[in-house]
mmCIF file of C-alpha atoms in Angstrom:
data_model
loop_
_atom_site.group_PDB
_atom_site.id
_atom_site.type_symbol
_atom_site.label_atom_id
_atom_site.label_comp_id
_atom_site.label_asym_id
_atom_site.label_seq_id
_atom_site.Cartn_x
_atom_site.Cartn_y
_atom_site.Cartn_z
ATOM 1 C CA MET R 92 -20.890 9.389 46.368
ATOM 2 C CA ALA R 93 -20.192 6.947 43.521
ATOM 3 C CA LEU R 94 -17.907 3.986 44.088
ATOM 4 C CA PRO R 95 -14.516 4.099 42.275
ATOM 5 C CA GLY R 96 -15.388 1.500 39.602
ATOM 6 C CA THR R 97 -19.000 2.542 39.028
ATOM 7 C CA LYS R 98 -18.408 4.531 35.807
ATOM 8 C CA LEU R 99 -16.288 1.788 34.238
ATOM 9 C CA MET R 100 -18.834 -0.904 35.133
ATOM 10 C CA LEU R 101 -21.666 1.220 33.722
ATOM 11 C CA ALA R 102 -19.774 1.742 30.434
ATOM 12 C CA GLU R 103 -19.099 -2.001 30.112
ATOM 13 C CA PHE R 104 -22.743 -2.827 30.831
ATOM 14 C CA LEU R 105 -23.972 -0.273 28.277
ATOM 15 C CA SER R 106 -21.615 -1.655 25.589
ATOM 16 C CA TRP R 107 -22.797 -5.213 26.283
ATOM 17 C CA TRP R 108 -26.466 -4.183 26.328
ATOM 18 C CA LEU R 109 -26.201 -2.401 22.982
ATOM 19 C CA SER R 110 -24.477 -5.409 21.382
ATOM 20 C CA GLN R 111 -27.302 -7.657 22.598
ATOM 21 C CA MET R 112 -30.128 -5.302 21.614
ATOM 22 C CA ARG R 113 -28.831 -4.569 18.109
ATOM 23 C CA PRO R 114 -29.806 -7.963 16.580
ATOM 24 C CA LEU R 115 -33.029 -8.001 18.641
ATOM 25 C CA ALA R 116 -34.033 -4.597 17.293
ATOM 26 C CA ALA R 117 -33.283 -5.751 13.763
ATOM 27 C CA ASN R 118 -35.584 -8.765 14.222
ATOM 28 C CA ILE R 119 -38.391 -6.644 15.710
ATOM 29 C CA LEU R 120 -38.221 -3.747 13.256
ATOM 30 C CA GLY R 121 -37.515 -6.025 10.295
ATOM 31 C CA PRO R 122 -37.204 -4.664 6.790
ATOM 32 C CA ALA R 123 -38.677 -1.285 7.799
ATOM 33 C CA GLN R 124 -35.200 -0.313 8.948
ATOM 34 C CA ALA R 125 -33.551 -1.430 5.711
ATOM 35 C CA PRO R 126 -32.717 1.246 3.110
ATOM 36 C CA ASP R 127 -34.501 1.511 -0.222
ATOM 37 C CA ALA R 128 -32.615 -0.607 -2.748
ATOM 38 C CA LEU R 129 -32.728 -2.808 -5.813
ATOM 39 C CA ILE R 130 -32.070 -6.371 -4.616
ATOM 40 C CA ILE R 131 -30.672 -9.088 -6.877
ATOM 41 C CA LYS R 132 -31.866 -12.304 -5.220
ATOM 42 C CA ILE R 133 -29.834 -15.334 -6.314
ATOM 43 C CA ASP R 134 -31.414 -18.750 -5.809
ATOM 44 C CA GLU R 135 -28.788 -20.731 -7.709
ATOM 45 C CA PRO R 136 -25.465 -19.264 -8.963
ATOM 46 C CA GLY R 137 -24.766 -19.271 -12.678
ATOM 47 C CA PRO R 138 -24.024 -18.485 -15.343
ATOM 48 C CA PRO R 139 -26.797 -17.801 -15.929
ATOM 49 C CA PRO R 140 -27.992 -17.651 -12.325
ATOM 50 C CA SER R 141 -31.584 -18.262 -11.310
ATOM 51 C CA GLY R 142 -33.325 -15.726 -9.134
ATOM 52 C CA ALA R 143 -35.313 -12.523 -9.201
ATOM 53 C CA LEU R 144 -35.130 -8.746 -8.995
ATOM 54 C CA LEU R 145 -36.760 -7.214 -5.916
ATOM 55 C CA LEU R 146 -37.491 -3.558 -5.187
ATOM 56 C CA ARG R 147 -37.406 -2.477 -1.564
ATOM 57 C CA GLN R 148 -39.131 0.797 -0.729
ATOM 58 C CA LYS R 149 -40.047 1.971 2.767
ATOM 59 C CA GLY R 150 -39.209 -1.434 4.171
ATOM 60 C CA GLN R 151 -41.497 -3.339 1.782
ATOM 61 C CA GLU R 152 -40.078 -5.666 -0.881
ATOM 62 C CA HIS R 153 -41.829 -6.104 -4.234
ATOM 63 C CA HIS R 154 -41.067 -8.604 -6.988
ATOM 64 C CA LEU R 155 -40.049 -6.887 -10.229
ATOM 65 C CA SER R 156 -39.137 -9.784 -12.523
ATOM 66 C CA GLY R 157 -37.014 -12.876 -12.906
ATOM 67 C CA LEU R 158 -33.325 -12.466 -13.648
ATOM 68 C CA GLN R 159 -33.671 -14.128 -17.037
ATOM 69 C CA ALA R 160 -36.966 -12.475 -17.982
ATOM 70 C CA PRO R 161 -36.928 -11.190 -21.595
ATOM 71 C CA GLN R 162 -38.125 -7.754 -20.446
ATOM 72 C CA ARG R 163 -37.217 -6.770 -16.910
ATOM 73 C CA ARG R 164 -39.125 -4.002 -15.168
ATOM 74 C CA SER R 165 -36.869 -1.070 -14.449
ATOM 75 C CA ALA R 166 -36.208 0.224 -10.939
ATOM 76 C CA PRO R 167 -36.034 3.892 -9.923
ATOM 77 C CA PRO R 168 -32.597 5.374 -10.699
ATOM 78 C CA ALA R 169 -29.909 6.147 -8.115
ATOM 79 C CA LEU R 170 -30.894 3.264 -5.811
ATOM 80 C CA PRO R 171 -28.117 1.165 -4.252
ATOM 81 C CA VAL R 172 -27.921 -2.365 -5.631
ATOM 82 C CA PHE R 173 -27.614 -5.262 -3.171
ATOM 83 C CA LEU R 174 -26.866 -8.907 -3.925
ATOM 84 C CA ARG R 175 -28.673 -11.509 -1.813
ATOM 85 C CA LEU R 176 -27.048 -14.953 -1.958
ATOM 86 C CA PRO R 177 -28.116 -18.464 -0.908
ATOM 87 C CA GLN R 178 -27.049 -19.283 2.632
ATOM 88 C CA ASN R 179 -24.657 -22.023 1.462
ATOM 89 C CA LEU R 180 -22.481 -19.471 -0.375
ATOM 90 C CA LEU R 181 -21.977 -17.298 2.715
ATOM 91 C CA LEU R 182 -19.483 -18.419 5.360
ATOM 92 C CA SER R 183 -19.019 -16.863 8.779
ATOM 93 C CA ARG R 184 -17.008 -17.385 11.932
ATOM 94 C CA ASP R 185 -16.542 -15.672 15.265
ATOM 95 C CA ILE R 186 -13.087 -14.284 15.995
ATOM 96 C CA THR R 187 -11.493 -12.664 19.032
ATOM 97 C CA LEU R 188 -8.789 -9.987 18.925
ATOM 98 C CA PRO R 189 -7.081 -7.805 21.530
ATOM 99 C CA LEU R 190 -9.133 -4.716 22.347
ATOM 100 C CA THR R 191 -6.386 -2.458 20.970
ATOM 101 C CA ALA R 192 -7.120 -3.860 17.490
ATOM 102 C CA SER R 193 -10.447 -1.964 17.433
ATOM 103 C CA ARG R 194 -8.636 1.157 16.167
ATOM 104 C CA ASP R 195 -7.883 -0.449 12.792
ATOM 105 C CA VAL R 196 -9.685 -3.780 12.640
ATOM 106 C CA ARG R 197 -9.975 -3.986 8.856
ATOM 107 C CA THR R 198 -6.268 -3.436 8.244
ATOM 108 C CA ILE R 199 -5.364 -6.099 10.805
ATOM 109 C CA LEU R 200 -7.788 -8.621 9.301
ATOM 110 C CA GLN R 201 -6.471 -7.805 5.816
ATOM 111 C CA PHE R 202 -3.048 -9.131 6.863
ATOM 112 C CA GLU R 203 -4.306 -11.980 9.075
ATOM 113 C CA MET R 204 -7.011 -13.336 6.750
ATOM 114 C CA ASP R 205 -4.969 -16.332 5.569
ATOM 115 C CA GLN R 206 -4.469 -17.293 9.228
ATOM 116 C CA LEU R 207 -8.190 -17.085 9.990
ATOM 117 C CA THR R 208 -9.459 -18.710 6.773
ATOM 118 C CA PRO R 209 -8.047 -20.975 4.032
ATOM 119 C CA PHE R 210 -7.924 -17.920 1.753
ATOM 120 C CA SER R 211 -6.013 -14.677 1.469
ATOM 121 C CA ALA R 212 -7.902 -11.378 1.686
ATOM 122 C CA ASP R 213 -7.542 -10.863 -2.084
ATOM 123 C CA GLU R 214 -9.429 -14.120 -2.682
ATOM 124 C CA LEU R 215 -12.479 -13.077 -0.646
ATOM 125 C CA PHE R 216 -15.331 -10.664 -0.402
ATOM 126 C CA TRP R 217 -15.552 -10.099 3.333
ATOM 127 C CA GLY R 218 -17.102 -7.916 5.987
ATOM 128 C CA LEU R 219 -17.697 -7.594 9.726
ATOM 129 C CA SER R 220 -21.322 -8.106 10.712
ATOM 130 C CA SER R 221 -21.122 -7.459 14.465
ATOM 131 C CA GLN R 222 -18.671 -6.651 17.200
ATOM 132 C CA PHE R 223 -18.611 -6.499 20.999
ATOM 133 C CA GLN R 224 -15.939 -4.970 23.218
ATOM 134 C CA ASP R 225 -15.224 -6.873 26.423
ATOM 135 C CA ARG R 226 -13.219 -4.313 28.380
ATOM 136 C CA LYS R 227 -13.001 -6.554 31.422
ATOM 137 C CA GLN R 228 -11.204 -9.266 29.446
ATOM 138 C CA ASN R 229 -9.564 -6.692 27.131
ATOM 139 C CA LYS R 230 -10.988 -8.544 24.122
ATOM 140 C CA LEU R 231 -12.773 -7.572 20.918
ATOM 141 C CA HIS R 232 -15.315 -10.126 19.659
ATOM 142 C CA LEU R 233 -16.203 -10.013 15.956
ATOM 143 C CA ARG R 234 -18.205 -12.018 13.454
ATOM 144 C CA LEU R 235 -16.470 -12.333 10.102
ATOM 145 C CA ALA R 236 -18.608 -13.022 7.014
ATOM 146 C CA ILE R 237 -16.848 -14.168 3.817
ATOM 147 C CA VAL R 238 -17.665 -15.241 0.260
ATOM 148 C CA PRO R 239 -14.858 -16.707 -1.922
ATOM 149 C CA ARG R 240 -14.454 -14.569 -5.043
ATOM 150 C CA ALA R 241 -14.037 -17.677 -7.218
ATOM 151 C CA ASN R 242 -17.509 -18.925 -6.224
ATOM 152 C CA LEU R 243 -19.115 -15.622 -7.174
ATOM 153 C CA ALA R 244 -17.091 -14.631 -10.260
ATOM 154 C CA PRO R 245 -19.307 -16.374 -12.901
ATOM 155 C CA THR R 246 -22.452 -14.855 -11.403
ATOM 156 C CA LEU R 247 -20.970 -11.341 -11.259
ATOM 157 C CA THR R 248 -19.736 -11.632 -14.844
ATOM 158 C CA TRP R 249 -23.206 -12.611 -16.038
ATOM 159 C CA LEU R 250 -24.828 -9.799 -14.044
ATOM 160 C CA ALA R 251 -22.394 -7.292 -15.557
ATOM 161 C CA SER R 252 -23.384 -8.484 -19.027
ATOM 162 C CA GLN R 253 -26.986 -7.705 -18.062
ATOM 163 C CA LYS R 254 -25.975 -4.224 -16.820
ATOM 164 C CA LEU R 255 -26.584 -5.207 -13.199
ATOM 165 C CA THR R 256 -23.719 -4.139 -10.948
ATOM 166 C CA PRO R 257 -24.281 -4.800 -7.225
ATOM 167 C CA GLY R 258 -22.247 -2.824 -4.718
ATOM 168 C CA TRP R 259 -22.802 -4.997 -1.647
ATOM 169 C CA ILE R 260 -23.767 -8.498 -0.572
ATOM 170 C CA GLU R 261 -26.698 -8.233 1.833
ATOM 171 C CA HIS R 262 -27.202 -10.942 4.468
ATOM 172 C CA LYS R 263 -29.137 -11.259 7.705
ATOM 173 C CA ASP R 264 -26.330 -9.802 9.853
ATOM 174 C CA GLY R 265 -25.177 -6.953 7.631
ATOM 175 C CA ARG R 266 -23.489 -6.220 4.298
ATOM 176 C CA ILE R 267 -20.244 -7.136 2.559
ATOM 177 C CA PRO R 268 -18.737 -4.592 0.116
ATOM 178 C CA LEU R 269 -18.055 -5.998 -3.329
ATOM 179 C CA ASN R 270 -15.464 -3.336 -4.274
ATOM 180 C CA ILE R 271 -17.023 -3.080 -7.686
ATOM 181 C CA SER R 272 -17.001 0.350 -9.239
ATOM 182 C CA THR R 273 -20.482 1.905 -9.093
ATOM 183 C CA SER R 274 -21.743 5.078 -10.669
ATOM 184 C CA ARG R 275 -20.838 8.099 -8.648
ATOM 185 C CA PRO R 276 -21.942 11.115 -10.717
ATOM 186 C CA ARG R 277 -20.781 13.714 -8.230
ATOM 187 C CA ARG R 278 -17.326 12.209 -7.945
ATOM 188 C CA GLN R 279 -17.072 11.847 -11.717
ATOM 189 C CA ALA R 280 -18.032 15.498 -12.157
ATOM 190 C CA ILE R 281 -15.340 16.574 -9.709
ATOM 191 C CA LEU R 282 -12.738 14.431 -11.470
ATOM 192 C CA ALA R 283 -13.788 15.768 -14.866
ATOM 193 C CA ALA R 284 -13.497 19.352 -13.642
ATOM 194 C CA ALA R 285 -10.074 18.601 -12.184
ATOM 195 C CA CYS R 286 -8.916 17.113 -15.504
ATOM 196 C CA ILE R 287 -10.123 20.158 -17.425
ATOM 197 C CA GLY R 288 -8.332 22.485 -15.022
ATOM 198 C CA LEU R 289 -5.140 20.462 -15.285
ATOM 199 C CA GLY R 290 -5.311 20.540 -19.073
ATOM 200 C CA ALA R 291 -5.770 24.309 -19.101
ATOM 201 C CA THR R 292 -2.784 24.702 -16.787
ATOM 202 C CA CYS R 293 -0.609 22.597 -19.070
ATOM 203 C CA LEU R 294 -1.621 24.629 -22.123
ATOM 204 C CA ALA R 295 -0.712 27.857 -20.331
ATOM 205 C CA LEU R 296 2.891 26.802 -19.631
ATOM 206 C CA PRO R 297 5.576 28.944 -21.351
ATOM 207 C CA PHE R 298 6.726 26.791 -24.294
ATOM 208 C CA ILE R 299 9.676 29.059 -25.130
ATOM 209 C CA ARG R 300 11.136 28.574 -21.648
ATOM 210 C CA GLN R 301 10.794 24.821 -22.040
ATOM 211 C CA GLN R 302 12.642 24.967 -25.353
ATOM 212 C CA PHE R 303 15.542 26.872 -23.802
ATOM 213 C CA ALA R 304 15.717 24.317 -21.001
ATOM 214 C CA LEU R 305 15.874 21.460 -23.524
ATOM 215 C CA GLN R 306 18.669 23.140 -25.458
ATOM 216 C CA GLU R 307 20.663 23.681 -22.279
ATOM 217 C CA ALA R 308 20.205 20.034 -21.314
ATOM 218 C CA ALA R 309 21.321 18.883 -24.769
ATOM 219 C CA SER R 310 24.491 20.979 -24.486
ATOM 220 C CA LEU R 311 25.319 19.457 -21.099
ATOM 221 C CA VAL R 312 24.798 15.930 -22.432
ATOM 222 C CA ALA R 313 27.065 16.580 -25.416
ATOM 223 C CA ALA R 314 29.805 18.042 -23.183
ATOM 224 C CA ARG R 315 29.753 15.068 -20.822
ATOM 225 C CA ALA R 316 29.411 12.339 -23.439
ATOM 226 C CA PRO R 317 33.152 11.336 -23.458
ATOM 227 C CA ALA R 318 33.259 10.924 -19.679
ATOM 228 C CA ALA R 319 30.007 8.980 -19.783
ATOM 229 C CA HIS R 320 31.445 6.636 -22.422
ATOM 230 C CA ILE R 321 34.480 5.891 -20.231
ATOM 231 C CA ALA R 322 32.243 5.297 -17.220
ATOM 232 C CA GLU R 323 30.084 2.920 -19.240
ATOM 233 C CA LYS R 324 33.110 0.850 -20.258
ATOM 234 C CA LEU R 325 34.254 0.629 -16.627
ATOM 235 C CA ARG R 326 30.746 -0.363 -15.566
ATOM 236 C CA ALA R 327 30.674 -3.153 -18.153
ATOM 237 C CA GLN R 328 34.013 -4.493 -16.889
ATOM 238 C CA LEU R 329 32.784 -4.449 -13.298
ATOM 239 C CA ALA R 330 29.580 -6.196 -14.319
ATOM 240 C CA ALA R 331 31.505 -8.946 -16.092
ATOM 241 C CA THR R 332 33.709 -9.428 -13.018
ATOM 242 C CA ALA R 333 30.736 -9.567 -10.668
ATOM 243 C CA SER R 334 28.538 -11.818 -12.801
ATOM 244 C CA GLY R 335 29.990 -15.028 -11.385
ATOM 245 C CA ARG R 336 29.661 -13.750 -7.842
ATOM 246 C CA ALA R 337 26.068 -12.669 -8.529
ATOM 247 C CA ALA R 338 25.184 -16.088 -9.922
ATOM 248 C CA ILE R 339 26.493 -17.790 -6.783
ATOM 249 C CA GLU R 340 24.619 -15.335 -4.560
ATOM 250 C CA ALA R 341 21.394 -15.856 -6.534
ATOM 251 C CA ALA R 342 21.679 -19.617 -6.177
ATOM 252 C CA ARG R 343 22.280 -19.230 -2.440
ATOM 253 C CA ARG R 344 19.187 -17.050 -2.046
ATOM 254 C CA GLN R 345 17.012 -19.695 -3.658
ATOM 255 C CA GLY R 346 17.706 -22.019 -0.734
ATOM 256 C CA ASP R 347 19.233 -25.451 -0.297
ATOM 257 C CA ALA R 348 16.743 -27.953 -1.726
ATOM 258 C CA LEU R 349 17.988 -30.792 0.495
ATOM 259 C CA GLN R 350 17.707 -28.678 3.646
ATOM 260 C CA ILE R 351 14.206 -27.565 2.697
ATOM 261 C CA LEU R 352 13.144 -31.134 1.947
ATOM 262 C CA ALA R 353 14.490 -32.256 5.323
ATOM 263 C CA ALA R 354 12.632 -29.428 7.082
ATOM 264 C CA LEU R 355 9.371 -30.334 5.326
ATOM 265 C CA THR R 356 9.773 -34.004 6.209
ATOM 266 C CA LYS R 357 10.188 -33.054 9.845
ATOM 267 C CA ALA R 358 7.348 -30.487 9.922
ATOM 268 C CA LEU R 359 4.594 -32.275 8.000
ATOM 269 C CA PRO R 360 2.504 -34.854 9.918
ATOM 270 C CA ASP R 361 2.425 -38.533 8.980
ATOM 271 C CA ASP R 362 -1.089 -38.219 7.515
ATOM 272 C CA THR R 363 0.142 -35.807 4.818
ATOM 273 C CA TRP R 364 1.394 -36.836 1.356
ATOM 274 C CA LEU R 365 2.945 -34.609 -1.302
ATOM 275 C CA ALA R 366 2.086 -35.248 -4.933
ATOM 276 C CA ASP R 367 4.157 -32.379 -6.327
ATOM 277 C CA LEU R 368 6.971 -30.219 -4.897
ATOM 278 C CA SER R 369 8.879 -27.460 -6.685
ATOM 279 C CA LEU R 370 11.373 -24.729 -5.739
ATOM 280 C CA LYS R 371 11.910 -21.890 -8.199
ATOM 281 C CA SER R 372 13.263 -18.376 -7.656
ATOM 282 C CA GLY R 373 12.918 -18.694 -3.919
ATOM 283 C CA ILE R 374 9.262 -19.796 -4.106
ATOM 284 C CA LEU R 375 8.281 -23.242 -2.812
ATOM 285 C CA THR R 376 5.043 -24.788 -4.081
ATOM 286 C CA MET R 377 3.589 -28.090 -3.008
ATOM 287 C CA ASP R 378 0.442 -30.057 -3.852
ATOM 288 C CA GLY R 379 -0.864 -33.042 -1.965
ATOM 289 C CA GLN R 380 -3.430 -34.352 0.456
ATOM 290 C CA SER R 381 -3.765 -34.379 4.214
ATOM 291 C CA ALA R 382 -6.229 -35.507 6.844
ATOM 292 C CA ASN R 383 -6.439 -31.896 8.058
ATOM 293 C CA ALA R 384 -5.066 -29.378 5.564
ATOM 294 C CA ALA R 385 -6.043 -26.355 7.657
ATOM 295 C CA LYS R 386 -3.371 -27.063 10.272
ATOM 296 C CA LEU R 387 -0.566 -27.224 7.681
ATOM 297 C CA ILE R 388 -0.260 -23.419 7.484
ATOM 298 C CA ALA R 389 0.574 -23.201 11.186
ATOM 299 C CA LEU R 390 3.055 -26.090 10.930
ATOM 300 C CA LEU R 391 4.827 -24.563 7.924
ATOM 301 C CA SER R 392 4.930 -21.144 9.587
ATOM 302 C CA ALA R 393 7.073 -22.691 12.305
ATOM 303 C CA VAL R 394 9.712 -23.875 9.794
ATOM 304 C CA PRO R 395 12.672 -21.427 10.069
ATOM 305 C CA LYS R 396 13.455 -21.288 6.339
ATOM 306 C CA LEU R 397 9.854 -20.733 5.181
ATOM 307 C CA ARG R 398 7.892 -17.498 5.261
ATOM 308 C CA ASN R 399 4.297 -16.508 4.488
ATOM 309 C CA PRO R 400 2.864 -19.961 3.714
ATOM 310 C CA SER R 401 -0.636 -19.721 2.240
ATOM 311 C CA PHE R 402 -3.116 -21.737 0.186
ATOM 312 C CA THR R 403 -3.083 -20.963 -3.540
ATOM 313 C CA ALA R 404 -6.459 -22.628 -4.138
ATOM 314 C CA PRO R 405 -9.491 -23.608 -2.062
ATOM 315 C CA VAL R 406 -9.078 -26.794 -0.050
ATOM 316 C CA THR R 407 -11.286 -29.632 -1.378
ATOM 317 C CA ARG R 408 -12.037 -33.165 -0.258
ATOM 318 C CA THR R 409 -10.914 -36.343 -2.019
ATOM 319 C CA ASN R 410 -13.506 -38.514 -3.754
ATOM 320 C CA ASP R 411 -13.635 -40.920 -0.816
ATOM 321 C CA GLY R 412 -13.956 -38.013 1.637
ATOM 322 C CA ARG R 413 -11.056 -39.182 3.799
ATOM 323 C CA ALA R 414 -8.560 -36.408 3.115
ATOM 324 C CA ASP R 415 -8.179 -32.765 2.025
ATOM 325 C CA LEU R 416 -6.577 -31.832 -1.295
ATOM 326 C CA PHE R 417 -4.403 -28.740 -0.957
ATOM 327 C CA SER R 418 -2.012 -26.484 -2.842
ATOM 328 C CA ILE R 419 0.387 -24.345 -0.765
ATOM 329 C CA ARG R 420 2.903 -21.643 -1.655
ATOM 330 C CA ALA R 421 5.681 -20.314 0.625
ATOM 331 C CA GLU R 422 8.716 -18.053 0.334
ATOM 332 C CA VAL R 423 12.139 -19.562 1.056
ATOM 333 C CA THR R 424 14.485 -17.420 3.132
ATOM 334 C CA GLU R 425 18.243 -17.646 3.390
#
C-alpha cells in the first residue's frame, strides 16, 4: 500500500529530474536535435554587421558565405531563419514567481518587465529559456533572456535591406521570437480567399434597398433639423459656462508641482541628482544621475502621487564610472 504523499513526491521528483536532464540532453545530442534552418551569425553588429550565413541540415552546420559577400549562396526555400548574436548582446537573469503564474507566464512578465529589467516589454526582444516548478515551495523558477531592441535595430534594418528577415534569435538555452512578419503562404492564401469572398458578398447586396434607406434617413434628418439646431445652441451655452470649471479641473488633475517636488525630495536618496525635471499634462519626466539608478523605480513606486514609473532610455554610466545616468517617466495622480 502506497504512503499518502508518495504520488506527490514522485511527481515533484519527476519534474525536477526532467528540468535537470533537459540541458544535459541538449549538450549530449548537440546540434543533431536542432531543426534545419538558415542561420545568420553576427560577429559584430552593424550597419553593416560582420558575420556569415550558415545552413543547418540534419544537425550539421555548413558555411554558405559572408554577410557582405557580393554573391551569397542561396539556401533552400521555406527554411526558418534564425539570428545568432554575440554573447555580449544577450542578457539573462533567473526569476522566481508564484506557481500559480505558470498558467499565463508571458502575460504576467509582459506587465512586470519594467520591474524585472531597466526596460519595458516593448523595448525588448525577450523569451523564456527554461523553467522549473518547485511544488514544495510553491514557486516557479524561470530564466529570462532579453535583447534590447535599440541595440539590434540597425542590424535588423540592414538585414531587411539584404532581404534577410530572421524570425527568432537562437542562443544556447533556446530561442527568442523577433515578432517580425515572416512569409506564411498558407495564411496569406486563406486571407486572400476571405477577402475575395467578402468582396463578392458586398457586390451582391441589394443597392435599391440601400438607396431607400438613405432617403428615409435624409427625411428624418430634415424633419429634426430645427430641434437639433436649438439643442446645439443650448449645448454651446453649457460649454461656455463649464469652460472655466473644466480649466480648473484640468489644472488640478495635472498635480501640485510643489507637492510633487517635496515628495521627490523625500523619496530620492542623497546620492541622486536631477539635471532636468518637467511636469506636463500629468506626466512627470526627470533626467539625472544616481549611484544606483535601478533602485529608483522601486522608490518612486512608493510615492503616493506617482504611478507607473519607468525608464524611458537605457541606463548608462558616467564618464568617470561613478554614477548611472537615467531618464525616468511617471504618471501624476490626483
